[in-house]
Amino acid sequence: MPVPNNNAAFARKGSNVQKVPGAKSTKAATKKKDEEETVETGTGWEEWSQGKALVRPPDQMELTEAELKEENTRILTANNPHAPQNIVRYSFKERSYKPINIVDQMAVHFVLEGSLVHQDSEEARKLGVKEGLAQEIATVDATAESEEEKAETSVNPAVDGGDVEEAGDEDRPDSAASRINKKEPKVTNQFNFSDRASQTLNNPMRDRICQTEPPPRSSFSATANQWEIYDAYVQELQKQEKNKEKQKGTHSHKDNGKSKKVMLMETQSEDVTKWTMASKILERTISQNTFDDIAQDFKYFEDASDEFREQQGTLLPLWKFQYDKAKTLSVTALCWNNKYQDLFAVGLGSYDFSRQGCGMLLFYSLKNPAFPEYIYPTSSGVMCLDIHVQYSHLVAVGFYNGCVAVYSLKEEGREPVYKSTAKTGKHTDPVWQVHWQSDDMDSNHNFYSVSSDGRVVSWTLVKNELIFTDIIRLTLTGAVSEGPKGAQAPSIASGTSFDFHKQIDYMFLVGTEEGKIHKCSKTYSSQFLETFDAHSMAVDTVKWNYFHPKVFVSCSSDWTVKIWDHTINTPMFVFDLQAAVGDVAWAPYSSTVFAAVTTDGTVHVFDLNVNKYEAICQQLVVDKKKTKLTHVEFNPIHPVIIVGDDRGYVTSFKLSPNLRKKPKAKKGHELPKGPEVEVAKMEKLLSLLREPDQNSG
Amino acid sequence: MGEEVEAQMKRIEATKGVIGTLVVDPDGVPIRSTLDQSMTLQYAGQLRQLVILARSAVRDIDPQNDLSALRVRSKSNEIIVVTENNYLVIGIQKLPEPDVSMSREVGVLDRFSLGNRVSWLATEGGK
């Protein structure tokens, strides 16, 4: 059957033309086979068809009937299947890769370089010449050919002209042959081949130079450190802040004006002020070096021999403070500064009635023993002073002439900030003690003073004035009494010392010249709460215990130091020190330790916990004959005491470990800390004494 | 204020053991000195460089910090430099001989020195 045959042929061709790779080809192949086979079965091989079944290759793809019947149309296209479909070329104009849509679809299947030469081309002519030579013996054809060639050469002499010269060498043998054979005139170049050169006018060259000034150069080098970066940022911040301020209006103009003035002032004034602190620190450093060993002792030295001495302790001398202009004065008061514990105040004056001159208030620091930090000369001798506990720049001072004054260390001048005068209620006799109190309800500072004129006065700092209030008048009999004639004025007792209770605010003790100690209250102005017959001579000092609320100590020129419980009329402890006792002070770290100084130059330190009858330390610290010790004070935190004498010297001592004993902890128990321990310690001692008293009394 | 500082400087200069003092302004020019010219210039130049280096070291570690004092101890001397407002106040002190007395009797005013340094001088107390 022709149709199926054609179909088969067509199918074959189609499959040839469309060589689709992969499965399709196999499919096509199989399809082709199918068709072939169908064709075969369809064609005249009928006798075979019956016996023949469809032979399927094992790897033929399984197709469903529907798929078998599917007609795949095949399209003949002129596309070259091998040609790339997306060519991208770099375009320099657009500086990017551009896709080229039209791709050359030509597929070259076969190339054969032919040897046909066009007869009008040069090569042909050359060849022709050669052939002409070769065929000169030949017939007319050859000559005709050569003529033709000649004609050709004559027709195209110009073209050949160049070639002739070049080819001349090659064709010499040929050309020689040709000359001989052709007998033709040599074809010469029609043109005169001469180089013709012409020179154009050269423009004259001109140099135009312009020199500029080189830009100013400066070499800059810096290191980029952490702090330089930080500084830059800080400056930036300041600039921003300034800008903000400028935006806030005209205020800035005024400030600028003021600041400019201030600036001028500064530049005009001595440069010295700029490094005041530095020179101070230098001075201290130098004195540290000079007194290096003392500084070491102060900080680190602990007397090892104390272990062997059982109960005795010693005082290690440390710095000695003296001031030239204070040589004739005695130390009349000592006070440590609570806030800056290396600073203490020294009041200088004279106890001698006949020799009364000017006085001085000095502040020393332990860091600079060579020279006082602050110097305040006063017109009258300083008898007492007290530094405010909280506002440690305020110092209350009592004078021999009965005035009281308040100095402020923050102020520049040498004058007191407040001073009492005759009008404002100054005492008529020397002020023996001053003491700061807590601020009153209007938060004004106030302090108390006691004087030989028998008055205890409270002074309040109100704005710029000192306002006084008489708290109590000390009388000899203790109360205003009616004399036999009813007109007897109460005789005045002279107060020589006082101390306020640490916890009970209104209660205070006053020691008098007669030797009595009165327990008073701030609220009762005419009566005493109680009176103790303390001493036979003037009571120099009374001091409440820091820890135990009931205990106080008193000392007097009658050589005794007595310890009292304020509820009991008789002293708990009495110590006879063989010389007039100038001052006594409790230790801030223990309720049972106190120190006393005597006029024979000895410092006595007692610890009642250790020894109830004797001092655990009795040390001669100054020259016995010349100097008398006048005051003693414990440092709030360091184990140091300062002792003032009547020559204006202040000596500091370090307490050896035995003097600073804390109660030993029982094994297994934690060491209890705090004031309760101290109180308990004292209580224990007192109870031992009290019981016999109670039993007896 | 000026007189106090003057008096202070004079006191320092008069202290036993102090070889000399020197104050250098922020530009590096010595404005006050008790040493002779050549020594002054030498000290000023050398110490200024040292201070700049020390300050750089301190501030590099913590930019908010700044150098306040510098002490250079040598075998015989100690050079103390205190900075304030970029001024340098310099003191040169001869170190005291180490005291090695051993007696510790009660009542005798003696010393017994130990080895550690105490550097609590430049703190705020005492103002």
JSON list of C-alpha atoms in Angstrom, two decimals, chain B:
[
{"chain": "B", "resi": 1, "resn": "MET", "atom": "CA", "xyz": [44.97, 83.54, 98.35]},
{"chain": "B", "resi": 2, "resn": "GLY", "atom": "CA", "xyz": [48.04, 84.37, 96.41]},
{"chain": "B", "resi": 3, "resn": "GLU", "atom": "CA", "xyz": [50.04, 85.21, 99.50]},
{"chain": "B", "resi": 4, "resn": "GLU", "atom": "CA", "xyz": [49.13, 82.02, 101.19]},
{"chain": "B", "resi": 5, "resn": "VAL", "atom": "CA", "xyz": [50.36, 80.01, 98.28]},
{"chain": "B", "resi": 6, "resn": "GLU", "atom": "CA", "xyz": [53.53, 82.06, 98.17]},
{"chain": "B", "resi": 7, "resn": "ALA", "atom": "CA", "xyz": [54.06, 81.46, 101.84]},
{"chain": "B", "resi": 8, "resn": "GLN", "atom": "CA", "xyz": [53.39, 77.78, 101.33]},
{"chain": "B", "resi": 9, "resn": "MET", "atom": "CA", "xyz": [55.91, 77.52, 98.53]},
{"chain": "B", "resi": 10, "resn": "LYS", "atom": "CA", "xyz": [58.49, 79.31, 100.62]},
{"chain": "B", "resi": 11, "resn": "ARG", "atom": "CA", "xyz": [57.87, 76.91, 103.45]},
{"chain": "B", "resi": 12, "resn": "ILE", "atom": "CA", "xyz": [58.34, 73.97, 101.18]},
{"chain": "B", "resi": 13, "resn": "GLU", "atom": "CA", "xyz": [61.53, 75.40, 99.83]},
{"chain": "B", "resi": 14, "resn": "ALA", "atom": "CA", "xyz": [62.81, 75.97, 103.30]},
{"chain": "B", "resi": 15, "resn": "THR", "atom": "CA", "xyz": [62.04, 72.47, 104.45]},
{"chain": "B", "resi": 16, "resn": "LYS", "atom": "CA", "xyz": [65.05, 70.44, 105.30]},
{"chain": "B", "resi": 17, "resn": "GLY", "atom": "CA", "xyz": [65.73, 67.88, 102.62]},
{"chain": "B", "resi": 18, "resn": "VAL", "atom": "CA", "xyz": [64.13, 69.75, 99.76]},
{"chain": "B", "resi": 19, "resn": "ILE", "atom": "CA", "xyz": [66.66, 70.27, 97.02]},
{"chain": "B", "resi": 20, "resn": "GLY", "atom": "CA", "xyz": [64.50, 72.52, 94.92]},
{"chain": "B", "resi": 21, "resn": "THR", "atom": "CA", "xyz": [61.06, 73.39, 93.67]},
{"chain": "B", "resi": 22, "resn": "LEU", "atom": "CA", "xyz": [59.83, 74.31, 90.25]},
{"chain": "B", "resi": 23, "resn": "VAL", "atom": "CA", "xyz": [56.56, 75.45, 88.75]},
{"chain": "B", "resi": 24, "resn": "VAL", "atom": "CA", "xyz": [55.90, 75.02, 85.04]},
{"chain": "B", "resi": 25, "resn": "ASP", "atom": "CA", "xyz": [53.00, 76.68, 83.27]},
{"chain": "B", "resi": 26, "resn": "PRO", "atom": "CA", "xyz": [50.86, 74.93, 80.67]},
{"chain": "B", "resi": 27, "resn": "ASP", "atom": "CA", "xyz": [53.10, 76.05, 77.82]},
{"chain": "B", "resi": 28, "resn": "GLY", "atom": "CA", "xyz": [56.09, 74.37, 79.34]},
{"chain": "B", "resi": 29, "resn": "VAL", "atom": "CA", "xyz": [57.77, 77.54, 80.53]},
{"chain": "B", "resi": 30, "resn": "PRO", "atom": "CA", "xyz": [59.14, 77.40, 84.05]},
{"chain": "B", "resi": 31, "resn": "ILE", "atom": "CA", "xyz": [57.67, 80.31, 85.93]},
{"chain": "B", "resi": 32, "resn": "ARG", "atom": "CA", "xyz": [59.25, 79.79, 89.29]},
{"chain": "B", "resi": 33, "resn": "SER", "atom": "CA", "xyz": [62.25, 77.88, 90.38]},
{"chain": "B", "resi": 34, "resn": "THR", "atom": "CA", "xyz": [64.79, 77.60, 93.10]},
{"chain": "B", "resi": 35, "resn": "LEU", "atom": "CA", "xyz": [67.30, 75.76, 90.98]},
{"chain": "B", "resi": 36, "resn": "ASP", "atom": "CA", "xyz": [69.80, 77.23, 88.56]},
{"chain": "B", "resi": 37, "resn": "GLN", "atom": "CA", "xyz": [68.82, 77.84, 84.99]},
{"chain": "B", "resi": 38, "resn": "SER", "atom": "CA", "xyz": [70.24, 74.78, 83.34]},
{"chain": "B", "resi": 39, "resn": "MET", "atom": "CA", "xyz": [68.82, 72.40, 85.91]},
{"chain": "B", "resi": 40, "resn": "THR", "atom": "CA", "xyz": [65.49, 74.16, 85.72]},
{"chain": "B", "resi": 41, "resn": "LEU", "atom": "CA", "xyz": [65.26, 73.76, 81.99]},
{"chain": "B", "resi": 42, "resn": "GLN", "atom": "CA", "xyz": [66.35, 70.19, 82.17]},
{"chain": "B", "resi": 43, "resn": "TYR", "atom": "CA", "xyz": [63.83, 69.24, 84.80]},
{"chain": "B", "resi": 44, "resn": "ALA", "atom": "CA", "xyz": [61.08, 71.15, 83.09]},
{"chain": "B", "resi": 45, "resn": "GLY", "atom": "CA", "xyz": [61.72, 69.53, 79.74]},
{"chain": "B", "resi": 46, "resn": "GLN", "atom": "CA", "xyz": [62.14, 66.00, 80.95]},
{"chain": "B", "resi": 47, "resn": "LEU", "atom": "CA", "xyz": [59.32, 65.99, 83.42]},
{"chain": "B", "resi": 48, "resn": "ARG", "atom": "CA", "xyz": [56.90, 67.58, 81.03]},
{"chain": "B", "resi": 49, "resn": "GLN", "atom": "CA", "xyz": [57.37, 64.77, 78.60]},
{"chain": "B", "resi": 50, "resn": "LEU", "atom": "CA", "xyz": [57.00, 62.24, 81.34]},
{"chain": "B", "resi": 51, "resn": "VAL", "atom": "CA", "xyz": [53.80, 63.86, 82.50]},
{"chain": "B", "resi": 52, "resn": "ILE", "atom": "CA", "xyz": [52.38, 63.82, 79.02]},
{"chain": "B", "resi": 53, "resn": "LEU", "atom": "CA", "xyz": [53.18, 60.15, 78.72]},
{"chain": "B", "resi": 54, "resn": "ALA", "atom": "CA", "xyz": [51.74, 59.33, 82.11]},
{"chain": "B", "resi": 55, "resn": "ARG", "atom": "CA", "xyz": [48.62, 61.31, 81.40]},
{"chain": "B", "resi": 56, "resn": "SER", "atom": "CA", "xyz": [48.18, 59.57, 78.10]},
{"chain": "B", "resi": 57, "resn": "ALA", "atom": "CA", "xyz": [48.46, 56.23, 79.81]},
{"chain": "B", "resi": 58, "resn": "VAL", "atom": "CA", "xyz": [45.95, 57.10, 82.51]},
{"chain": "B", "resi": 59, "resn": "ARG", "atom": "CA", "xyz": [43.43, 58.57, 80.15]},
{"chain": "B", "resi": 60, "resn": "ASP", "atom": "CA", "xyz": [43.76, 55.87, 77.59]},
{"chain": "B", "resi": 61, "resn": "ILE", "atom": "CA", "xyz": [42.55, 53.38, 80.13]},
{"chain": "B", "resi": 62, "resn": "ASP", "atom": "CA", "xyz": [39.70, 55.58, 81.28]},
{"chain": "B", "resi": 63, "resn": "PRO", "atom": "CA", "xyz": [39.11, 58.83, 79.42]},
{"chain": "B", "resi": 64, "resn": "GLN", "atom": "CA", "xyz": [37.19, 60.34, 82.29]},
{"chain": "B", "resi": 65, "resn": "ASN", "atom": "CA", "xyz": [40.15, 60.00, 84.58]},
{"chain": "B", "resi": 66, "resn": "ASP", "atom": "CA", "xyz": [43.08, 62.38, 84.63]},
{"chain": "B", "resi": 67, "resn": "LEU", "atom": "CA", "xyz": [46.55, 62.45, 86.07]},
{"chain": "B", "resi": 68, "resn": "SER", "atom": "CA", "xyz": [46.86, 64.23, 89.38]},
{"chain": "B", "resi": 69, "resn": "ALA", "atom": "CA", "xyz": [50.31, 63.43, 90.73]},
{"chain": "B", "resi": 70, "resn": "LEU", "atom": "CA", "xyz": [53.44, 61.60, 89.71]},
{"chain": "B", "resi": 71, "resn": "ARG", "atom": "CA", "xyz": [56.28, 60.51, 91.98]},
{"chain": "B", "resi": 72, "resn": "VAL", "atom": "CA", "xyz": [59.58, 59.25, 90.73]},
{"chain": "B", "resi": 73, "resn": "ARG", "atom": "CA", "xyz": [61.80, 57.76, 93.34]},
{"chain": "B", "resi": 74, "resn": "SER", "atom": "CA", "xyz": [65.44, 57.20, 92.67]},
{"chain": "B", "resi": 75, "resn": "LYS", "atom": "CA", "xyz": [68.25, 56.02, 94.87]},
{"chain": "B", "resi": 76, "resn": "SER", "atom": "CA", "xyz": [69.02, 59.40, 96.25]},
{"chain": "B", "resi": 77, "resn": "ASN", "atom": "CA", "xyz": [66.10, 61.64, 95.45]},
{"chain": "B", "resi": 78, "resn": "GLU", "atom": "CA", "xyz": [62.42, 61.76, 94.97]},
{"chain": "B", "resi": 79, "resn": "ILE", "atom": "CA", "xyz": [60.88, 63.93, 92.31]},
{"chain": "B", "resi": 80, "resn": "ILE", "atom": "CA", "xyz": [57.27, 64.80, 93.05]},
{"chain": "B", "resi": 81, "resn": "VAL", "atom": "CA", "xyz": [55.15, 66.30, 90.30]},
{"chain": "B", "resi": 82, "resn": "VAL", "atom": "CA", "xyz": [51.65, 67.50, 91.07]},
{"chain": "B", "resi": 83, "resn": "THR", "atom": "CA", "xyz": [49.45, 68.64, 88.19]},
{"chain": "B", "resi": 84, "resn": "GLU", "atom": "CA", "xyz": [46.67, 71.17, 88.37]},
{"chain": "B", "resi": 85, "resn": "ASN", "atom": "CA", "xyz": [45.06, 73.07, 85.50]},
{"chain": "B", "resi": 86, "resn": "ASN", "atom": "CA", "xyz": [47.91, 71.85, 83.34]},
{"chain": "B", "resi": 87, "resn": "TYR", "atom": "CA", "xyz": [50.37, 73.54, 85.64]},
{"chain": "B", "resi": 88, "resn": "LEU", "atom": "CA", "xyz": [53.10, 71.32, 87.00]},
{"chain": "B", "resi": 89, "resn": "VAL", "atom": "CA", "xyz": [54.32, 71.90, 90.53]},
{"chain": "B", "resi": 90, "resn": "ILE", "atom": "CA", "xyz": [57.54, 69.97, 90.97]},
{"chain": "B", "resi": 91, "resn": "GLY", "atom": "CA", "xyz": [59.52, 69.32, 94.10]},
{"chain": "B", "resi": 92, "resn": "ILE", "atom": "CA", "xyz": [62.80, 67.49, 94.41]},
{"chain": "B", "resi": 93, "resn": "GLN", "atom": "CA", "xyz": [63.52, 66.05, 97.78]},
{"chain": "B", "resi": 94, "resn": "LYS", "atom": "CA", "xyz": [66.47, 64.20, 99.12]},
{"chain": "B", "resi": 95, "resn": "LEU", "atom": "CA", "xyz": [65.29, 61.03, 100.69]},
{"chain": "B", "resi": 96, "resn": "PRO", "atom": "CA", "xyz": [65.90, 60.80, 104.41]},
{"chain": "B", "resi": 97, "resn": "GLU", "atom": "CA", "xyz": [68.27, 58.14, 105.62]},
{"chain": "B", "resi": 98, "resn": "PRO", "atom": "CA", "xyz": [66.38, 55.07, 106.70]},
{"chain": "B", "resi": 99, "resn": "ASP", "atom": "CA", "xyz": [66.15, 54.94, 110.44]},
{"chain": "B", "resi": 100, "resn": "VAL", "atom": "CA", "xyz": [67.22, 51.66, 111.94]},
{"chain": "B", "resi": 101, "resn": "SER", "atom": "CA", "xyz": [67.19, 52.39, 115.64]},
{"chain": "B", "resi": 102, "resn": "MET", "atom": "CA", "xyz": [65.90, 49.45, 117.59]},
{"chain": "B", "resi": 103, "resn": "SER", "atom": "CA", "xyz": [65.30, 50.67, 121.10]},
{"chain": "B", "resi": 104, "resn": "ARG", "atom": "CA", "xyz": [61.74, 50.60, 122.18]},
{"chain": "B", "resi": 105, "resn": "GLU", "atom": "CA", "xyz": [61.82, 51.60, 125.79]},
{"chain": "B", "resi": 106, "resn": "VAL", "atom": "CA", "xyz": [58.83, 53.23, 127.21]},
{"chain": "B", "resi": 107, "resn": "GLY", "atom": "CA", "xyz": [59.33, 56.92, 127.57]},
{"chain": "B", "resi": 108, "resn": "VAL", "atom": "CA", "xyz": [62.05, 57.24, 124.96]},
{"chain": "B", "resi": 109, "resn": "LEU", "atom": "CA", "xyz": [60.85, 59.07, 121.88]},
{"chain": "B", "resi": 110, "resn": "ASP", "atom": "CA", "xyz": [62.02, 56.70, 119.15]},
{"chain": "B", "resi": 111, "resn": "ARG", "atom": "CA", "xyz": [60.96, 55.38, 115.81]},
{"chain": "B", "resi": 112, "resn": "PHE", "atom": "CA", "xyz": [60.83, 51.99, 114.16]},
{"chain": "B", "resi": 113, "resn": "SER", "atom": "CA", "xyz": [60.22, 52.11, 110.43]},
{"chain": "B", "resi": 114, "resn": "LEU", "atom": "CA", "xyz": [58.52, 49.57, 108.25]},
{"chain": "B", "resi": 115, "resn": "GLY", "atom": "CA", "xyz": [58.60, 49.06, 104.53]},
{"chain": "B", "resi": 116, "resn": "ASN", "atom": "CA", "xyz": [55.22, 49.71, 102.96]},
{"chain": "B", "resi": 117, "resn": "ARG", "atom": "CA", "xyz": [54.19, 52.94, 101.31]},
{"chain": "B", "resi": 118, "resn": "VAL", "atom": "CA", "xyz": [51.27, 54.93, 102.52]},
{"chain": "B", "resi": 119, "resn": "SER", "atom": "CA", "xyz": [49.57, 56.89, 99.83]},
{"chain": "B", "resi": 120, "resn": "TRP", "atom": "CA", "xyz": [46.69, 58.62, 101.53]},
{"chain": "B", "resi": 121, "resn": "LEU", "atom": "CA", "xyz": [48.05, 62.11, 101.30]},
{"chain": "B", "resi": 122, "resn": "ALA", "atom": "CA", "xyz": [46.39, 63.50, 98.25]},
{"chain": "B", "resi": 123, "resn": "THR", "atom": "CA", "xyz": [42.89, 62.68, 99.43]},
{"chain": "B", "resi": 124, "resn": "GLU", "atom": "CA", "xyz": [40.35, 65.27, 100.27]},
{"chain": "B", "resi": 125, "resn": "GLY", "atom": "CA", "xyz": [40.74, 65.48, 104.00]},
{"chain": "B", "resi": 126, "resn": "GLY", "atom": "CA", "xyz": [42.03, 68.48, 105.74]},
{"chain": "B", "resi": 127, "resn": "LYS", "atom": "CA", "xyz": [40.36, 71.11, 103.63]}
]
